[in-house]
Amino acid sequence: MKRKLSEVLAIICCMVLYAGCSVKEDRTACPCRILLDFSSVDTAAVTAVDMLVNASGGFVHKKCLHADEIDAIYTVSVPQGNVTVNVSTGADGMVYDDGALVIPYGSECPEVYMHCSGFEAMGELYRHEVLLRKDHCILTVYVKADGAFPFNLSVKGHVNGFTPYGKPSEGDFMCAAGAESDGGFRAVIPRQLDSTLKLEVNDGSEMLKVFALGEYLEASGYDWDAVDLENVTVSLDYSLTRLTVYVEGWDHEYAYDVVI
């Protein structure tokens, strides 16, 4: 009821604001009122989002919206023409660079959810639904070794963030996989463009082994273009160099004999 009332009020306000644009005038000079619909966002889980709206003529509207502001229709007046809307949450630690989000080298990807869309906003009103998608994959690695495993794991790739349009951006990425209390190693990686992702084993001073993780994921049918990325668990038999891939939500696994 609260959301419906907010929508009605937003539309009424728009009608009042645009009463000043006479039907005899060239309405392309009037701004377009964009109604950003956040009704699909779970405000119980999402407490705040960062929003960036770009429009014709260098128009920029940037704001952090809190849960009470996204539990309704949020309106932005923009010049008519091409518009891009970028909404993200969980991007802490990423760096804004000319509209792009960049993961600092050596850091894992934050658990980021994003919505990015471009459209042509013409007329007095334009309604746009915000749909956040999971743009990160939590990778967990369990190593089976003879005795203790005294080495470190790291992940390397060629995607280091997201463009202003929400696409994966090319750049060097590397992060250490942190040790977990259950004996596994955990790293968060961003949406990928190809299968070049690597899992490396090192002793702190030199690299000992490299596993073509991206190729094994591709062979398993993992979809980097999915709306919401699934998490992945890898079981690595270090002595026999056998790697098994488990994808969250799947009822099967894939095992590979690794040739190094």
PDB file of C-alpha atoms in Angstrom:
ATOM      1  CA  MET A   1       0.000   0.000   0.000  1.00  0.00           C
ATOM      2  CA  LYS A   2       2.837   2.349   0.919  1.00  0.00           C
ATOM      3  CA  ARG A   3       4.605   1.651  -2.381  1.00  0.00           C
ATOM      4  CA  LYS A   4       1.408   2.151  -4.420  1.00  0.00           C
ATOM      5  CA  LEU A   5       0.709   5.470  -2.699  1.00  0.00           C
ATOM      6  CA  SER A   6       4.273   6.631  -3.429  1.00  0.00           C
ATOM      7  CA  GLU A   7       3.875   5.776  -7.099  1.00  0.00           C
ATOM      8  CA  VAL A   8       0.609   7.714  -7.359  1.00  0.00           C
ATOM      9  CA  LEU A   9       2.116  10.747  -5.631  1.00  0.00           C
ATOM     10  CA  ALA A  10       5.153  10.678  -7.941  1.00  0.00           C
ATOM     11  CA  ILE A  11       2.958  10.680 -11.029  1.00  0.00           C
ATOM     12  CA  ILE A  12       0.746  13.489  -9.679  1.00  0.00           C
ATOM     13  CA  CYS A  13       3.839  15.599  -8.948  1.00  0.00           C
ATOM     14  CA  CYS A  14       5.069  15.058 -12.489  1.00  0.00           C
ATOM     15  CA  MET A  15       1.726  16.155 -13.925  1.00  0.00           C
ATOM     16  CA  VAL A  16       1.871  19.357 -11.880  1.00  0.00           C
ATOM     17  CA  LEU A  17       5.490  20.079 -12.799  1.00  0.00           C
ATOM     18  CA  TYR A  18       4.877  19.675 -16.505  1.00  0.00           C
ATOM     19  CA  ALA A  19       1.738  21.738 -16.628  1.00  0.00           C
ATOM     20  CA  GLY A  20       4.045  24.635 -17.522  1.00  0.00           C
ATOM     21  CA  CYS A  21       4.941  23.044 -20.867  1.00  0.00           C
ATOM     22  CA  SER A  22       2.270  24.231 -23.257  1.00  0.00           C
ATOM     23  CA  VAL A  23       1.037  21.873 -25.950  1.00  0.00           C
ATOM     24  CA  LYS A  24       1.887  24.635 -28.434  1.00  0.00           C
ATOM     25  CA  GLU A  25       5.553  24.633 -27.378  1.00  0.00           C
ATOM     26  CA  ASP A  26       8.359  22.391 -28.602  1.00  0.00           C
ATOM     27  CA  ARG A  27       8.302  19.834 -25.804  1.00  0.00           C
ATOM     28  CA  THR A  28      11.705  18.425 -26.640  1.00  0.00           C
ATOM     29  CA  ALA A  29      13.083  21.388 -24.700  1.00  0.00           C
ATOM     30  CA  CYS A  30      11.224  20.239 -21.580  1.00  0.00           C
ATOM     31  CA  PRO A  31      13.037  17.828 -19.268  1.00  0.00           C
ATOM     32  CA  CYS A  32      11.992  14.201 -18.956  1.00  0.00           C
ATOM     33  CA  ARG A  33      10.992  12.954 -15.542  1.00  0.00           C
ATOM     34  CA  ILE A  34      12.446   9.461 -15.031  1.00  0.00           C
ATOM     35  CA  LEU A  35      10.584   7.288 -12.544  1.00  0.00           C
ATOM     36  CA  LEU A  36      13.081   4.772 -11.160  1.00  0.00           C
ATOM     37  CA  ASP A  37      11.137   1.781  -9.862  1.00  0.00           C
ATOM     38  CA  PHE A  38      12.962   0.000  -7.020  1.00  0.00           C
ATOM     39  CA  SER A  39      10.072  -2.357  -6.189  1.00  0.00           C
ATOM     40  CA  SER A  40      12.141  -5.438  -7.118  1.00  0.00           C
ATOM     41  CA  VAL A  41      14.936  -4.525  -4.689  1.00  0.00           C
ATOM     42  CA  ASP A  42      14.760  -6.337  -1.344  1.00  0.00           C
ATOM     43  CA  THR A  43      15.185  -3.454   1.082  1.00  0.00           C
ATOM     44  CA  ALA A  44      15.427  -5.921   3.971  1.00  0.00           C
ATOM     45  CA  ALA A  45      18.749  -7.086   2.529  1.00  0.00           C
ATOM     46  CA  VAL A  46      19.865  -3.939   0.700  1.00  0.00           C
ATOM     47  CA  THR A  47      20.299  -0.990   3.043  1.00  0.00           C
ATOM     48  CA  ALA A  48      21.730   1.463   0.508  1.00  0.00           C
ATOM     49  CA  VAL A  49      22.653   1.784  -3.166  1.00  0.00           C
ATOM     50  CA  ASP A  50      24.939   4.105  -5.102  1.00  0.00           C
ATOM     51  CA  MET A  51      23.213   5.644  -8.107  1.00  0.00           C
ATOM     52  CA  LEU A  52      24.706   7.425 -11.103  1.00  0.00           C
ATOM     53  CA  VAL A  53      22.535   8.891 -13.880  1.00  0.00           C
ATOM     54  CA  ASN A  54      24.132  10.372 -17.011  1.00  0.00           C
ATOM     55  CA  ALA A  55      22.149  12.164 -19.707  1.00  0.00           C
ATOM     56  CA  SER A  56      22.557  14.426 -22.719  1.00  0.00           C
ATOM     57  CA  GLY A  57      24.523  17.643 -22.432  1.00  0.00           C
ATOM     58  CA  GLY A  58      26.863  16.362 -19.746  1.00  0.00           C
ATOM     59  CA  PHE A  59      24.081  15.915 -17.182  1.00  0.00           C
ATOM     60  CA  VAL A  60      25.204  13.925 -14.127  1.00  0.00           C
ATOM     61  CA  HIS A  61      23.141  12.966 -11.077  1.00  0.00           C
ATOM     62  CA  LYS A  62      25.013  10.989  -8.425  1.00  0.00           C
ATOM     63  CA  LYS A  63      23.590  10.018  -5.059  1.00  0.00           C
ATOM     64  CA  CYS A  64      23.670   7.366  -2.334  1.00  0.00           C
ATOM     65  CA  LEU A  65      20.108   6.214  -1.675  1.00  0.00           C
ATOM     66  CA  HIS A  66      19.185   4.614   1.638  1.00  0.00           C
ATOM     67  CA  ALA A  67      16.516   1.970   2.180  1.00  0.00           C
ATOM     68  CA  ASP A  68      13.741   4.457   2.931  1.00  0.00           C
ATOM     69  CA  GLU A  69      14.438   6.245  -0.372  1.00  0.00           C
ATOM     70  CA  ILE A  70      14.474   3.104  -2.530  1.00  0.00           C
ATOM     71  CA  ASP A  71      11.324   1.637  -0.979  1.00  0.00           C
ATOM     72  CA  ALA A  72       9.390   3.729  -3.486  1.00  0.00           C
ATOM     73  CA  ILE A  73       9.598   5.435  -6.859  1.00  0.00           C
ATOM     74  CA  TYR A  74      12.638   7.704  -7.085  1.00  0.00           C
ATOM     75  CA  THR A  75      12.409  10.498  -9.655  1.00  0.00           C
ATOM     76  CA  VAL A  76      15.126  12.319 -11.578  1.00  0.00           C
ATOM     77  CA  SER A  77      14.574  15.107 -14.110  1.00  0.00           C
ATOM     78  CA  VAL A  78      16.964  14.845 -17.069  1.00  0.00           C
ATOM     79  CA  PRO A  79      17.325  16.442 -20.510  1.00  0.00           C
ATOM     80  CA  GLN A  80      15.493  14.424 -23.142  1.00  0.00           C
ATOM     81  CA  GLY A  81      17.722  12.048 -25.083  1.00  0.00           C
ATOM     82  CA  ASN A  82      20.098   9.219 -24.267  1.00  0.00           C
ATOM     83  CA  VAL A  83      20.301   8.256 -20.594  1.00  0.00           C
ATOM     84  CA  THR A  84      22.383   5.716 -18.677  1.00  0.00           C
ATOM     85  CA  VAL A  85      21.424   4.530 -15.197  1.00  0.00           C
ATOM     86  CA  ASN A  86      23.951   2.736 -12.991  1.00  0.00           C
ATOM     87  CA  VAL A  87      22.960   1.394  -9.582  1.00  0.00           C
ATOM     88  CA  SER A  88      25.248  -0.678  -7.381  1.00  0.00           C
ATOM     89  CA  THR A  89      25.421  -2.009  -3.846  1.00  0.00           C
ATOM     90  CA  GLY A  90      28.238  -3.785  -2.051  1.00  0.00           C
ATOM     91  CA  ALA A  91      30.959  -2.078  -4.106  1.00  0.00           C
ATOM     92  CA  ASP A  92      32.985  -1.063  -1.038  1.00  0.00           C
ATOM     93  CA  GLY A  93      36.692  -1.057  -1.816  1.00  0.00           C
ATOM     94  CA  MET A  94      36.245  -0.412  -5.529  1.00  0.00           C
ATOM     95  CA  VAL A  95      37.525   2.843  -7.014  1.00  0.00           C
ATOM     96  CA  TYR A  96      35.489   5.145  -9.275  1.00  0.00           C
ATOM     97  CA  ASP A  97      37.477   6.094 -12.373  1.00  0.00           C
ATOM     98  CA  ASP A  98      35.622   8.279 -14.883  1.00  0.00           C
ATOM     99  CA  GLY A  99      32.362   6.414 -14.251  1.00  0.00           C
ATOM    100  CA  ALA A 100      33.973   2.961 -14.162  1.00  0.00           C
ATOM    101  CA  LEU A 101      34.366   0.783 -11.064  1.00  0.00           C
ATOM    102  CA  VAL A 102      37.904  -0.582 -10.654  1.00  0.00           C
ATOM    103  CA  ILE A 103      39.142  -3.331  -8.323  1.00  0.00           C
ATOM    104  CA  PRO A 104      42.582  -2.382  -6.950  1.00  0.00           C
ATOM    105  CA  TYR A 105      45.260  -4.907  -7.927  1.00  0.00           C
ATOM    106  CA  GLY A 106      45.788  -7.333  -5.052  1.00  0.00           C
ATOM    107  CA  SER A 107      42.208  -7.004  -3.770  1.00  0.00           C
ATOM    108  CA  GLU A 108      39.368  -9.428  -4.323  1.00  0.00           C
ATOM    109  CA  CYS A 109      36.141  -8.296  -5.923  1.00  0.00           C
ATOM    110  CA  PRO A 110      33.594  -6.993  -3.408  1.00  0.00           C
ATOM    111  CA  GLU A 111      30.286  -8.853  -3.256  1.00  0.00           C
ATOM    112  CA  VAL A 112      28.763  -6.372  -5.669  1.00  0.00           C
ATOM    113  CA  TYR A 113      25.272  -6.290  -7.178  1.00  0.00           C
ATOM    114  CA  MET A 114      24.679  -3.979 -10.123  1.00  0.00           C
ATOM    115  CA  HIS A 115      22.075  -2.606 -12.483  1.00  0.00           C
ATOM    116  CA  CYS A 116      23.251  -0.800 -15.607  1.00  0.00           C
ATOM    117  CA  SER A 117      21.051   0.271 -18.470  1.00  0.00           C
ATOM    118  CA  GLY A 118      21.024   2.725 -21.345  1.00  0.00           C
ATOM    119  CA  PHE A 119      17.874   4.010 -23.030  1.00  0.00           C
ATOM    120  CA  GLU A 120      16.356   6.974 -24.859  1.00  0.00           C
ATOM    121  CA  ALA A 121      14.152   9.076 -22.595  1.00  0.00           C
ATOM    122  CA  MET A 122      11.762  11.133 -24.713  1.00  0.00           C
ATOM    123  CA  GLY A 123       8.576  12.827 -23.604  1.00  0.00           C
ATOM    124  CA  GLU A 124       7.629  14.052 -20.176  1.00  0.00           C
ATOM    125  CA  LEU A 125       7.663  10.739 -18.273  1.00  0.00           C
ATOM    126  CA  TYR A 126       9.752   7.590 -18.537  1.00  0.00           C
ATOM    127  CA  ARG A 127       9.423   4.653 -16.156  1.00  0.00           C
ATOM    128  CA  HIS A 128      12.456   2.411 -15.601  1.00  0.00           C
ATOM    129  CA  GLU A 129      12.680  -0.694 -13.405  1.00  0.00           C
ATOM    130  CA  VAL A 130      15.881  -1.262 -11.415  1.00  0.00           C
ATOM    131  CA  LEU A 131      16.921  -4.937 -11.277  1.00  0.00           C
ATOM    132  CA  LEU A 132      20.087  -5.652  -9.308  1.00  0.00           C
ATOM    133  CA  ARG A 133      22.079  -8.644 -10.506  1.00  0.00           C
ATOM    134  CA  LYS A 134      24.852 -10.605  -8.800  1.00  0.00           C
ATOM    135  CA  ASP A 135      28.065  -9.637 -10.588  1.00  0.00           C
ATOM    136  CA  HIS A 136      30.478 -11.611  -8.407  1.00  0.00           C
ATOM    137  CA  CYS A 137      31.356 -15.262  -7.901  1.00  0.00           C
ATOM    138  CA  ILE A 138      32.518 -16.635  -4.545  1.00  0.00           C
ATOM    139  CA  LEU A 139      35.214 -19.213  -5.240  1.00  0.00           C
ATOM    140  CA  THR A 140      36.008 -21.736  -2.499  1.00  0.00           C
ATOM    141  CA  VAL A 141      38.937 -24.130  -2.929  1.00  0.00           C
ATOM    142  CA  TYR A 142      39.569 -27.233  -0.834  1.00  0.00           C
ATOM    143  CA  VAL A 143      43.003 -28.815  -1.252  1.00  0.00           C
ATOM    144  CA  LYS A 144      43.632 -32.509  -0.652  1.00  0.00           C
ATOM    145  CA  ALA A 145      47.319 -32.997   0.085  1.00  0.00           C
ATOM    146  CA  ASP A 146      49.614 -35.488   1.841  1.00  0.00           C
ATOM    147  CA  GLY A 147      49.887 -33.885   5.248  1.00  0.00           C
ATOM    148  CA  ALA A 148      49.617 -30.157   5.826  1.00  0.00           C
ATOM    149  CA  PHE A 149      49.330 -27.799   2.877  1.00  0.00           C
ATOM    150  CA  PRO A 150      51.922 -25.086   3.562  1.00  0.00           C
ATOM    151  CA  PHE A 151      51.377 -23.075   0.391  1.00  0.00           C
ATOM    152  CA  ASN A 152      49.314 -20.063  -0.669  1.00  0.00           C
ATOM    153  CA  LEU A 153      46.634 -19.798  -3.332  1.00  0.00           C
ATOM    154  CA  SER A 154      45.897 -16.797  -5.515  1.00  0.00           C
ATOM    155  CA  VAL A 155      43.612 -16.052  -8.450  1.00  0.00           C
ATOM    156  CA  LYS A 156      44.661 -14.080 -11.519  1.00  0.00           C
ATOM    157  CA  GLY A 157      42.614 -12.824 -14.443  1.00  0.00           C
ATOM    158  CA  HIS A 158      42.083 -10.067 -16.977  1.00  0.00           C
ATOM    159  CA  VAL A 159      38.959  -8.359 -15.615  1.00  0.00           C
ATOM    160  CA  ASN A 160      39.540  -5.700 -12.978  1.00  0.00           C
ATOM    161  CA  GLY A 161      36.114  -4.104 -12.637  1.00  0.00           C
ATOM    162  CA  PHE A 162      33.167  -2.763 -14.600  1.00  0.00           C
ATOM    163  CA  THR A 163      32.697  -0.126 -17.291  1.00  0.00           C
ATOM    164  CA  PRO A 164      30.229   2.762 -16.840  1.00  0.00           C
ATOM    165  CA  TYR A 165      27.752   0.537 -18.693  1.00  0.00           C
ATOM    166  CA  GLY A 166      28.157  -2.374 -16.269  1.00  0.00           C
ATOM    167  CA  LYS A 167      30.217  -4.577 -18.572  1.00  0.00           C
ATOM    168  CA  PRO A 168      33.360  -6.335 -17.296  1.00  0.00           C
ATOM    169  CA  SER A 169      36.389  -4.129 -17.964  1.00  0.00           C
ATOM    170  CA  GLU A 170      39.747  -5.444 -19.123  1.00  0.00           C
ATOM    171  CA  GLY A 171      42.661  -5.052 -16.740  1.00  0.00           C
ATOM    172  CA  ASP A 172      45.003  -7.070 -14.554  1.00  0.00           C
ATOM    173  CA  PHE A 173      43.342  -8.736 -11.569  1.00  0.00           C
ATOM    174  CA  MET A 174      44.998 -10.636  -8.746  1.00  0.00           C
ATOM    175  CA  CYS A 175      43.895 -11.540  -5.248  1.00  0.00           C
ATOM    176  CA  ALA A 176      44.988 -14.003  -2.601  1.00  0.00           C
ATOM    177  CA  ALA A 177      42.539 -16.711  -1.594  1.00  0.00           C
ATOM    178  CA  GLY A 178      42.120 -16.311   2.144  1.00  0.00           C
ATOM    179  CA  ALA A 179      42.235 -19.337   4.448  1.00  0.00           C
ATOM    180  CA  GLU A 180      38.876 -20.250   6.014  1.00  0.00           C
ATOM    181  CA  SER A 181      38.202 -21.914   9.378  1.00  0.00           C
ATOM    182  CA  ASP A 182      36.941 -25.079   7.646  1.00  0.00           C
ATOM    183  CA  GLY A 183      40.274 -25.572   5.871  1.00  0.00           C
ATOM    184  CA  GLY A 184      39.217 -24.108   2.550  1.00  0.00           C
ATOM    185  CA  PHE A 185      40.451 -21.040   0.685  1.00  0.00           C
ATOM    186  CA  ARG A 186      38.068 -18.290  -0.417  1.00  0.00           C
ATOM    187  CA  ALA A 187      38.262 -15.545  -3.048  1.00  0.00           C
ATOM    188  CA  VAL A 188      35.635 -13.360  -4.709  1.00  0.00           C
ATOM    189  CA  ILE A 189      36.048 -12.797  -8.438  1.00  0.00           C
ATOM    190  CA  PRO A 190      34.181 -10.488 -10.848  1.00  0.00           C
ATOM    191  CA  ARG A 191      32.168 -11.445 -13.918  1.00  0.00           C
ATOM    192  CA  GLN A 192      34.584 -12.604 -16.634  1.00  0.00           C
ATOM    193  CA  LEU A 193      34.969 -11.955 -20.360  1.00  0.00           C
ATOM    194  CA  ASP A 194      36.795 -15.158 -21.283  1.00  0.00           C
ATOM    195  CA  SER A 195      38.368 -18.328 -19.870  1.00  0.00           C
ATOM    196  CA  THR A 196      41.800 -16.935 -18.920  1.00  0.00           C
ATOM    197  CA  LEU A 197      41.253 -17.109 -15.149  1.00  0.00           C
ATOM    198  CA  LYS A 198      44.158 -18.854 -13.358  1.00  0.00           C
ATOM    199  CA  LEU A 199      44.522 -20.481  -9.939  1.00  0.00           C
ATOM    200  CA  GLU A 200      48.118 -20.277  -8.736  1.00  0.00           C
ATOM    201  CA  VAL A 201      49.967 -22.070  -5.945  1.00  0.00           C
ATOM    202  CA  ASN A 202      52.997 -20.374  -4.426  1.00  0.00           C
ATOM    203  CA  ASP A 203      55.221 -20.721  -1.385  1.00  0.00           C
ATOM    204  CA  GLY A 204      55.406 -17.019  -0.679  1.00  0.00           C
ATOM    205  CA  SER A 205      58.417 -16.384  -2.881  1.00  0.00           C
ATOM    206  CA  GLU A 206      57.854 -18.281  -6.119  1.00  0.00           C
ATOM    207  CA  MET A 207      55.029 -19.828  -8.088  1.00  0.00           C
ATOM    208  CA  LEU A 208      54.852 -23.629  -7.885  1.00  0.00           C
ATOM    209  CA  LYS A 209      51.839 -24.585  -9.999  1.00  0.00           C
ATOM    210  CA  VAL A 210      49.267 -22.890 -12.212  1.00  0.00           C
ATOM    211  CA  PHE A 211      45.810 -24.295 -12.934  1.00  0.00           C
ATOM    212  CA  ALA A 212      43.739 -23.061 -15.890  1.00  0.00           C
ATOM    213  CA  LEU A 213      40.670 -22.484 -13.733  1.00  0.00           C
ATOM    214  CA  GLY A 214      38.803 -20.494 -16.379  1.00  0.00           C
ATOM    215  CA  GLU A 215      39.116 -23.306 -18.902  1.00  0.00           C
ATOM    216  CA  TYR A 216      37.815 -25.888 -16.422  1.00  0.00           C
ATOM    217  CA  LEU A 217      34.848 -23.670 -15.580  1.00  0.00           C
ATOM    218  CA  GLU A 218      34.116 -23.183 -19.278  1.00  0.00           C
ATOM    219  CA  ALA A 219      34.302 -26.938 -19.896  1.00  0.00           C
ATOM    220  CA  SER A 220      31.890 -27.456 -17.001  1.00  0.00           C
ATOM    221  CA  GLY A 221      29.340 -25.184 -18.654  1.00  0.00           C
ATOM    222  CA  TYR A 222      29.671 -22.289 -16.231  1.00  0.00           C
ATOM    223  CA  ASP A 223      27.909 -19.217 -17.644  1.00  0.00           C
ATOM    224  CA  TRP A 224      29.604 -15.871 -17.028  1.00  0.00           C
ATOM    225  CA  ASP A 225      26.698 -14.183 -18.862  1.00  0.00           C
ATOM    226  CA  ALA A 226      24.050 -15.439 -16.425  1.00  0.00           C
ATOM    227  CA  VAL A 227      21.915 -12.743 -14.813  1.00  0.00           C
ATOM    228  CA  ASP A 228      23.090 -13.837 -11.363  1.00  0.00           C
ATOM    229  CA  LEU A 229      26.464 -15.561 -11.125  1.00  0.00           C
ATOM    230  CA  GLU A 230      26.584 -18.873  -9.264  1.00  0.00           C
ATOM    231  CA  ASN A 231      29.218 -19.554  -6.607  1.00  0.00           C
ATOM    232  CA  VAL A 232      31.835 -22.231  -7.312  1.00  0.00           C
ATOM    233  CA  THR A 233      33.607 -24.786  -5.135  1.00  0.00           C
ATOM    234  CA  VAL A 234      36.778 -26.477  -6.370  1.00  0.00           C
ATOM    235  CA  SER A 235      38.291 -29.604  -4.860  1.00  0.00           C
ATOM    236  CA  LEU A 236      41.974 -29.908  -5.761  1.00  0.00           C
ATOM    237  CA  ASP A 237      43.932 -33.124  -5.231  1.00  0.00           C
ATOM    238  CA  TYR A 238      47.342 -31.516  -5.144  1.00  0.00           C
ATOM    239  CA  SER A 239      49.452 -34.683  -5.283  1.00  0.00           C
ATOM    240  CA  LEU A 240      47.497 -36.307  -8.118  1.00  0.00           C
ATOM    241  CA  THR A 241      46.749 -32.975  -9.819  1.00  0.00           C
ATOM    242  CA  ARG A 242      43.058 -33.758 -10.138  1.00  0.00           C
ATOM    243  CA  LEU A 243      40.588 -30.887 -10.015  1.00  0.00           C
ATOM    244  CA  THR A 244      36.845 -31.191  -9.410  1.00  0.00           C
ATOM    245  CA  VAL A 245      34.388 -28.348 -10.007  1.00  0.00           C
ATOM    246  CA  TYR A 246      31.094 -27.952  -8.128  1.00  0.00           C
ATOM    247  CA  VAL A 247      28.719 -25.146  -9.097  1.00  0.00           C
ATOM    248  CA  GLU A 248      26.154 -23.952  -6.566  1.00  0.00           C
ATOM    249  CA  GLY A 249      22.658 -25.085  -7.493  1.00  0.00           C
ATOM    250  CA  TRP A 250      23.827 -27.873  -9.801  1.00  0.00           C
ATOM    251  CA  ASP A 251      23.240 -31.530  -8.964  1.00  0.00           C
ATOM    252  CA  HIS A 252      26.400 -32.802 -10.639  1.00  0.00           C
ATOM    253  CA  GLU A 253      30.144 -32.170 -10.663  1.00  0.00           C
ATOM    254  CA  TYR A 254      32.977 -32.202 -13.189  1.00  0.00           C
ATOM    255  CA  ALA A 255      36.414 -33.740 -12.584  1.00  0.00           C
ATOM    256  CA  TYR A 256      39.559 -33.110 -14.642  1.00  0.00           C
ATOM    257  CA  ASP A 257      43.002 -34.670 -14.672  1.00  0.00           C
ATOM    258  CA  VAL A 258      45.364 -31.728 -14.785  1.00  0.00           C
ATOM    259  CA  VAL A 259      48.373 -31.836 -17.079  1.00  0.00           C
ATOM    260  CA  ILE A 260      51.048 -29.343 -16.022  1.00  0.00           C
TER     261      ILE A 260
END
